[in-house]
Amino acid sequence: MIPLREEILRRKHLLYVNHPDLSVDNVLYRLAATPDWPWLQYRAAVKKLGILQFGEPLKLGFKSTIQKIDILVLGSVARASRHGWGMLSDSGALENPLVVTLVADEQVLEPEFLPLDLLEPHDLPVDIIVTPTRIIRVAEKVPKPSFGVSSDLVTPEILHNFPCLKKFT
């Protein structure tokens, strides 16, 4: 993910990135490169400490602080090559973005190993799966969830470990 994030900044696009430590209150940051950034600053900005140093913390749940996101890139544990779904709860700020995941070749499974009937209402289907050797455009379009965090799935233990979720429950 780091090389992709770097390239997004080098091309002067806005980059929204979650902080790796989801137990902090501000988990979403906006990064925007300035023309005077030296070459190595791009790499530093997309790492854990760089996100805090160069990123602008955003208030989740308020669309006014988050511009429209055209492409959402996320990591995945496994994806089915035909319908491509995974799990993500969003902040409600996404308006039908193109959803892309970066995975290893071994993480792309045949649909019979990850059937659509395992799909939960909060799972986020992807549109494109990128591996080191191929790009898979998911043919079977599955509707994306129309809501953010599923409060009925958030337990007291989860709230304790991820206090940022309190804003959504």
PDB file of C-alpha atoms in Angstrom:
ATOM      1  CA  MET A   1       0.000   0.000   0.000  1.00  0.00           C
ATOM      2  CA  ILE A   2       2.847   2.413   0.756  1.00  0.00           C
ATOM      3  CA  PRO A   3       4.089   2.658  -2.871  1.00  0.00           C
ATOM      4  CA  LEU A   4       0.528   3.309  -4.069  1.00  0.00           C
ATOM      5  CA  ARG A   5      -0.046   5.991  -1.435  1.00  0.00           C
ATOM      6  CA  GLU A   6       3.252   7.607  -2.388  1.00  0.00           C
ATOM      7  CA  GLU A   7       2.302   7.673  -6.061  1.00  0.00           C
ATOM      8  CA  ILE A   8      -1.085   9.224  -5.283  1.00  0.00           C
ATOM      9  CA  LEU A   9       0.655  12.081  -3.455  1.00  0.00           C
ATOM     10  CA  ARG A  10       3.314  12.492  -6.159  1.00  0.00           C
ATOM     11  CA  ARG A  11       0.505  12.986  -8.679  1.00  0.00           C
ATOM     12  CA  LYS A  12      -0.916  15.706  -6.411  1.00  0.00           C
ATOM     13  CA  HIS A  13      -4.155  13.902  -5.578  1.00  0.00           C
ATOM     14  CA  LEU A  14      -5.750  14.084  -2.155  1.00  0.00           C
ATOM     15  CA  LEU A  15      -5.118  10.967  -0.113  1.00  0.00           C
ATOM     16  CA  TYR A  16      -7.440   9.898   2.683  1.00  0.00           C
ATOM     17  CA  VAL A  17      -5.803   7.329   4.913  1.00  0.00           C
ATOM     18  CA  ASN A  18      -6.732   5.703   8.180  1.00  0.00           C
ATOM     19  CA  HIS A  19      -4.270   5.873  11.029  1.00  0.00           C
ATOM     20  CA  PRO A  20      -2.825   2.394  11.675  1.00  0.00           C
ATOM     21  CA  ASP A  21      -3.780   2.610  15.363  1.00  0.00           C
ATOM     22  CA  LEU A  22      -7.576   2.423  15.346  1.00  0.00           C
ATOM     23  CA  SER A  23      -7.699   2.973  19.114  1.00  0.00           C
ATOM     24  CA  VAL A  24      -6.980   6.693  18.666  1.00  0.00           C
ATOM     25  CA  ASP A  25      -9.845   9.163  18.418  1.00  0.00           C
ATOM     26  CA  ASN A  26      -8.956  10.561  14.985  1.00  0.00           C
ATOM     27  CA  VAL A  27      -8.607   7.614  12.647  1.00  0.00           C
ATOM     28  CA  LEU A  28      -8.990   9.316   9.264  1.00  0.00           C
ATOM     29  CA  TYR A  29      -6.462  11.787   7.886  1.00  0.00           C
ATOM     30  CA  ARG A  30      -6.267  13.808   4.685  1.00  0.00           C
ATOM     31  CA  LEU A  31      -2.843  14.163   3.064  1.00  0.00           C
ATOM     32  CA  ALA A  32      -2.122  16.676   0.326  1.00  0.00           C
ATOM     33  CA  ALA A  33       1.388  17.146  -1.041  1.00  0.00           C
ATOM     34  CA  THR A  34       2.649  20.654  -1.596  1.00  0.00           C
ATOM     35  CA  PRO A  35       4.853  21.594  -4.575  1.00  0.00           C
ATOM     36  CA  ASP A  36       7.874  22.190  -2.322  1.00  0.00           C
ATOM     37  CA  TRP A  37       7.972  18.673  -0.852  1.00  0.00           C
ATOM     38  CA  PRO A  38      11.380  17.008  -1.300  1.00  0.00           C
ATOM     39  CA  TRP A  39      11.431  13.539  -2.878  1.00  0.00           C
ATOM     40  CA  LEU A  40      11.823  11.599   0.398  1.00  0.00           C
ATOM     41  CA  GLN A  41       8.976  13.425   2.125  1.00  0.00           C
ATOM     42  CA  TYR A  42       6.396  11.527   0.064  1.00  0.00           C
ATOM     43  CA  ARG A  43       7.601   8.214   1.519  1.00  0.00           C
ATOM     44  CA  ALA A  44       7.714   9.623   5.053  1.00  0.00           C
ATOM     45  CA  ALA A  45       4.217  11.128   4.796  1.00  0.00           C
ATOM     46  CA  VAL A  46       2.468   7.813   4.136  1.00  0.00           C
ATOM     47  CA  LYS A  47       4.018   5.962   7.070  1.00  0.00           C
ATOM     48  CA  LYS A  48       2.571   5.813  10.591  1.00  0.00           C
ATOM     49  CA  LEU A  49       4.360   8.855  12.051  1.00  0.00           C
ATOM     50  CA  GLY A  50       4.146  10.773   8.776  1.00  0.00           C
ATOM     51  CA  ILE A  51       0.372  10.462   8.714  1.00  0.00           C
ATOM     52  CA  LEU A  52       0.276  12.252  12.082  1.00  0.00           C
ATOM     53  CA  GLN A  53       2.910  14.821  11.092  1.00  0.00           C
ATOM     54  CA  PHE A  54       1.710  15.743   7.595  1.00  0.00           C
ATOM     55  CA  GLY A  55      -1.935  14.672   7.652  1.00  0.00           C
ATOM     56  CA  GLU A  56      -4.976  16.677   8.638  1.00  0.00           C
ATOM     57  CA  PRO A  57      -7.187  14.777  11.120  1.00  0.00           C
ATOM     58  CA  LEU A  58     -10.797  14.607   9.964  1.00  0.00           C
ATOM     59  CA  LYS A  59     -14.003  14.446  11.916  1.00  0.00           C
ATOM     60  CA  LEU A  60     -15.653  11.208  10.918  1.00  0.00           C
ATOM     61  CA  GLY A  61     -19.355  11.285  10.300  1.00  0.00           C
ATOM     62  CA  PHE A  62     -19.368  14.810   8.908  1.00  0.00           C
ATOM     63  CA  LYS A  63     -19.379  14.771   5.114  1.00  0.00           C
ATOM     64  CA  SER A  64     -18.540  18.463   5.025  1.00  0.00           C
ATOM     65  CA  THR A  65     -14.972  17.699   6.155  1.00  0.00           C
ATOM     66  CA  ILE A  66     -14.449  14.950   3.588  1.00  0.00           C
ATOM     67  CA  GLN A  67     -14.443  15.644  -0.131  1.00  0.00           C
ATOM     68  CA  LYS A  68     -16.007  13.130  -2.499  1.00  0.00           C
ATOM     69  CA  ILE A  69     -13.863  10.001  -2.710  1.00  0.00           C
ATOM     70  CA  ASP A  70     -13.641   8.654  -6.256  1.00  0.00           C
ATOM     71  CA  ILE A  71     -11.532   5.563  -5.603  1.00  0.00           C
ATOM     72  CA  LEU A  72     -11.313   3.563  -2.388  1.00  0.00           C
ATOM     73  CA  VAL A  73      -8.278   1.275  -2.101  1.00  0.00           C
ATOM     74  CA  LEU A  74      -8.280  -1.250   0.713  1.00  0.00           C
ATOM     75  CA  GLY A  75      -6.404  -4.278   1.891  1.00  0.00           C
ATOM     76  CA  SER A  76      -8.141  -7.633   2.119  1.00  0.00           C
ATOM     77  CA  VAL A  77      -7.648 -11.028   3.667  1.00  0.00           C
ATOM     78  CA  ALA A  78      -9.162 -12.869   0.705  1.00  0.00           C
ATOM     79  CA  ARG A  79     -11.241 -12.023  -2.355  1.00  0.00           C
ATOM     80  CA  ALA A  80     -13.269 -14.101  -4.759  1.00  0.00           C
ATOM     81  CA  SER A  81     -12.243 -13.372  -8.337  1.00  0.00           C
ATOM     82  CA  ARG A  82     -15.813 -13.425  -9.636  1.00  0.00           C
ATOM     83  CA  HIS A  83     -17.687 -11.252  -7.136  1.00  0.00           C
ATOM     84  CA  GLY A  84     -14.874  -9.731  -5.048  1.00  0.00           C
ATOM     85  CA  TRP A  85     -16.215  -8.903  -1.596  1.00  0.00           C
ATOM     86  CA  GLY A  86     -14.587  -8.095   1.707  1.00  0.00           C
ATOM     87  CA  MET A  87     -15.467  -6.361   4.950  1.00  0.00           C
ATOM     88  CA  LEU A  88     -15.422  -2.641   5.569  1.00  0.00           C
ATOM     89  CA  SER A  89     -17.673  -0.279   7.444  1.00  0.00           C
ATOM     90  CA  ASP A  90     -17.435   3.253   6.152  1.00  0.00           C
ATOM     91  CA  SER A  91     -18.087   6.593   7.742  1.00  0.00           C
ATOM     92  CA  GLY A  92     -20.996   7.378   5.440  1.00  0.00           C
ATOM     93  CA  ALA A  93     -18.881   9.785   3.380  1.00  0.00           C
ATOM     94  CA  LEU A  94     -18.510   7.540   0.343  1.00  0.00           C
ATOM     95  CA  GLU A  95     -20.825   8.041  -2.608  1.00  0.00           C
ATOM     96  CA  ASN A  96     -20.456   4.909  -4.715  1.00  0.00           C
ATOM     97  CA  PRO A  97     -16.682   5.044  -5.257  1.00  0.00           C
ATOM     98  CA  LEU A  98     -14.746   2.604  -7.387  1.00  0.00           C
ATOM     99  CA  VAL A  99     -13.497   0.070  -4.814  1.00  0.00           C
ATOM    100  CA  VAL A 100     -10.073  -1.463  -5.446  1.00  0.00           C
ATOM    101  CA  THR A 101      -8.131  -3.942  -3.323  1.00  0.00           C
ATOM    102  CA  LEU A 102      -4.439  -4.845  -3.391  1.00  0.00           C
ATOM    103  CA  VAL A 103      -3.697  -8.467  -2.503  1.00  0.00           C
ATOM    104  CA  ALA A 104      -1.163 -11.220  -3.139  1.00  0.00           C
ATOM    105  CA  ASP A 105      -1.983 -13.701  -5.913  1.00  0.00           C
ATOM    106  CA  GLU A 106      -2.639 -16.388  -3.292  1.00  0.00           C
ATOM    107  CA  GLN A 107      -5.390 -14.277  -1.719  1.00  0.00           C
ATOM    108  CA  VAL A 108      -7.594 -14.442  -4.820  1.00  0.00           C
ATOM    109  CA  LEU A 109      -9.901 -17.408  -4.438  1.00  0.00           C
ATOM    110  CA  GLU A 110     -12.251 -19.154  -6.812  1.00  0.00           C
ATOM    111  CA  PRO A 111     -15.900 -18.252  -6.117  1.00  0.00           C
ATOM    112  CA  GLU A 112     -16.729 -21.727  -4.800  1.00  0.00           C
ATOM    113  CA  PHE A 113     -14.319 -21.112  -1.895  1.00  0.00           C
ATOM    114  CA  LEU A 114     -15.874 -17.730  -1.066  1.00  0.00           C
ATOM    115  CA  PRO A 115     -19.507 -17.909  -2.246  1.00  0.00           C
ATOM    116  CA  LEU A 116     -21.863 -14.943  -2.348  1.00  0.00           C
ATOM    117  CA  ASP A 117     -24.148 -16.502   0.256  1.00  0.00           C
ATOM    118  CA  LEU A 118     -21.441 -15.739   2.857  1.00  0.00           C
ATOM    119  CA  LEU A 119     -21.844 -12.033   2.097  1.00  0.00           C
ATOM    120  CA  GLU A 120     -23.071 -10.050   5.106  1.00  0.00           C
ATOM    121  CA  PRO A 121     -25.037  -6.774   4.786  1.00  0.00           C
ATOM    122  CA  HIS A 122     -22.011  -4.765   6.026  1.00  0.00           C
ATOM    123  CA  ASP A 123     -19.469  -6.361   3.666  1.00  0.00           C
ATOM    124  CA  LEU A 124     -18.082  -4.130   0.942  1.00  0.00           C
ATOM    125  CA  PRO A 125     -17.777  -5.674  -2.533  1.00  0.00           C
ATOM    126  CA  VAL A 126     -14.829  -4.569  -4.648  1.00  0.00           C
ATOM    127  CA  ASP A 127     -14.813  -3.571  -8.306  1.00  0.00           C
ATOM    128  CA  ILE A 128     -11.157  -4.298  -9.083  1.00  0.00           C
ATOM    129  CA  ILE A 129      -8.656  -6.737  -7.540  1.00  0.00           C
ATOM    130  CA  VAL A 130      -4.978  -5.938  -8.127  1.00  0.00           C
ATOM    131  CA  THR A 131      -2.252  -8.535  -7.526  1.00  0.00           C
ATOM    132  CA  PRO A 132       1.459  -8.418  -8.382  1.00  0.00           C
ATOM    133  CA  THR A 133       0.735 -10.333 -11.615  1.00  0.00           C
ATOM    134  CA  ARG A 134      -2.734  -9.298 -12.761  1.00  0.00           C
ATOM    135  CA  ILE A 135      -5.645  -6.892 -12.587  1.00  0.00           C
ATOM    136  CA  ILE A 136      -9.070  -8.487 -12.205  1.00  0.00           C
ATOM    137  CA  ARG A 137     -12.131  -6.434 -13.084  1.00  0.00           C
ATOM    138  CA  VAL A 138     -14.911  -8.049 -11.090  1.00  0.00           C
ATOM    139  CA  ALA A 139     -17.653  -9.051 -13.527  1.00  0.00           C
ATOM    140  CA  GLU A 140     -20.460  -9.793 -11.095  1.00  0.00           C
ATOM    141  CA  LYS A 141     -21.527  -6.489  -9.557  1.00  0.00           C
ATOM    142  CA  VAL A 142     -22.851  -6.888  -6.030  1.00  0.00           C
ATOM    143  CA  PRO A 143     -24.707  -3.960  -4.414  1.00  0.00           C
ATOM    144  CA  LYS A 144     -22.621  -2.004  -1.933  1.00  0.00           C
ATOM    145  CA  PRO A 145     -24.010  -1.363   1.550  1.00  0.00           C
ATOM    146  CA  SER A 146     -26.043   1.826   1.857  1.00  0.00           C
ATOM    147  CA  PHE A 147     -25.099   2.486   5.482  1.00  0.00           C
ATOM    148  CA  GLY A 148     -22.001   3.044   7.588  1.00  0.00           C
ATOM    149  CA  VAL A 149     -21.233   1.240  10.833  1.00  0.00           C
ATOM    150  CA  SER A 150     -23.684  -1.509  11.844  1.00  0.00           C
ATOM    151  CA  SER A 151     -24.276  -0.478  15.451  1.00  0.00           C
ATOM    152  CA  ASP A 152     -25.903  -3.821  16.272  1.00  0.00           C
ATOM    153  CA  LEU A 153     -22.540  -5.508  15.634  1.00  0.00           C
ATOM    154  CA  VAL A 154     -20.553  -3.168  17.902  1.00  0.00           C
ATOM    155  CA  THR A 155     -20.062  -4.768  21.321  1.00  0.00           C
ATOM    156  CA  PRO A 156     -18.879  -2.943  24.476  1.00  0.00           C
ATOM    157  CA  GLU A 157     -15.480  -4.620  24.027  1.00  0.00           C
ATOM    158  CA  ILE A 158     -15.194  -3.324  20.458  1.00  0.00           C
ATOM    159  CA  LEU A 159     -16.166   0.187  21.645  1.00  0.00           C
ATOM    160  CA  HIS A 160     -13.481  -0.005  24.332  1.00  0.00           C
ATOM    161  CA  ASN A 161     -10.805  -1.037  21.800  1.00  0.00           C
ATOM    162  CA  PHE A 162     -11.964   1.346  19.050  1.00  0.00           C
ATOM    163  CA  PRO A 163     -13.320   4.512  20.713  1.00  0.00           C
ATOM    164  CA  CYS A 164     -13.737   6.228  17.346  1.00  0.00           C
ATOM    165  CA  LEU A 165     -16.801   4.013  16.764  1.00  0.00           C
ATOM    166  CA  LYS A 166     -18.712   5.809  19.546  1.00  0.00           C
ATOM    167  CA  LYS A 167     -19.535   8.528  17.006  1.00  0.00           C
ATOM    168  CA  PHE A 168     -21.524   6.030  14.953  1.00  0.00           C
ATOM    169  CA  THR A 169     -23.408   4.017  17.564  1.00  0.00           C
TER     170      THR A 169
END
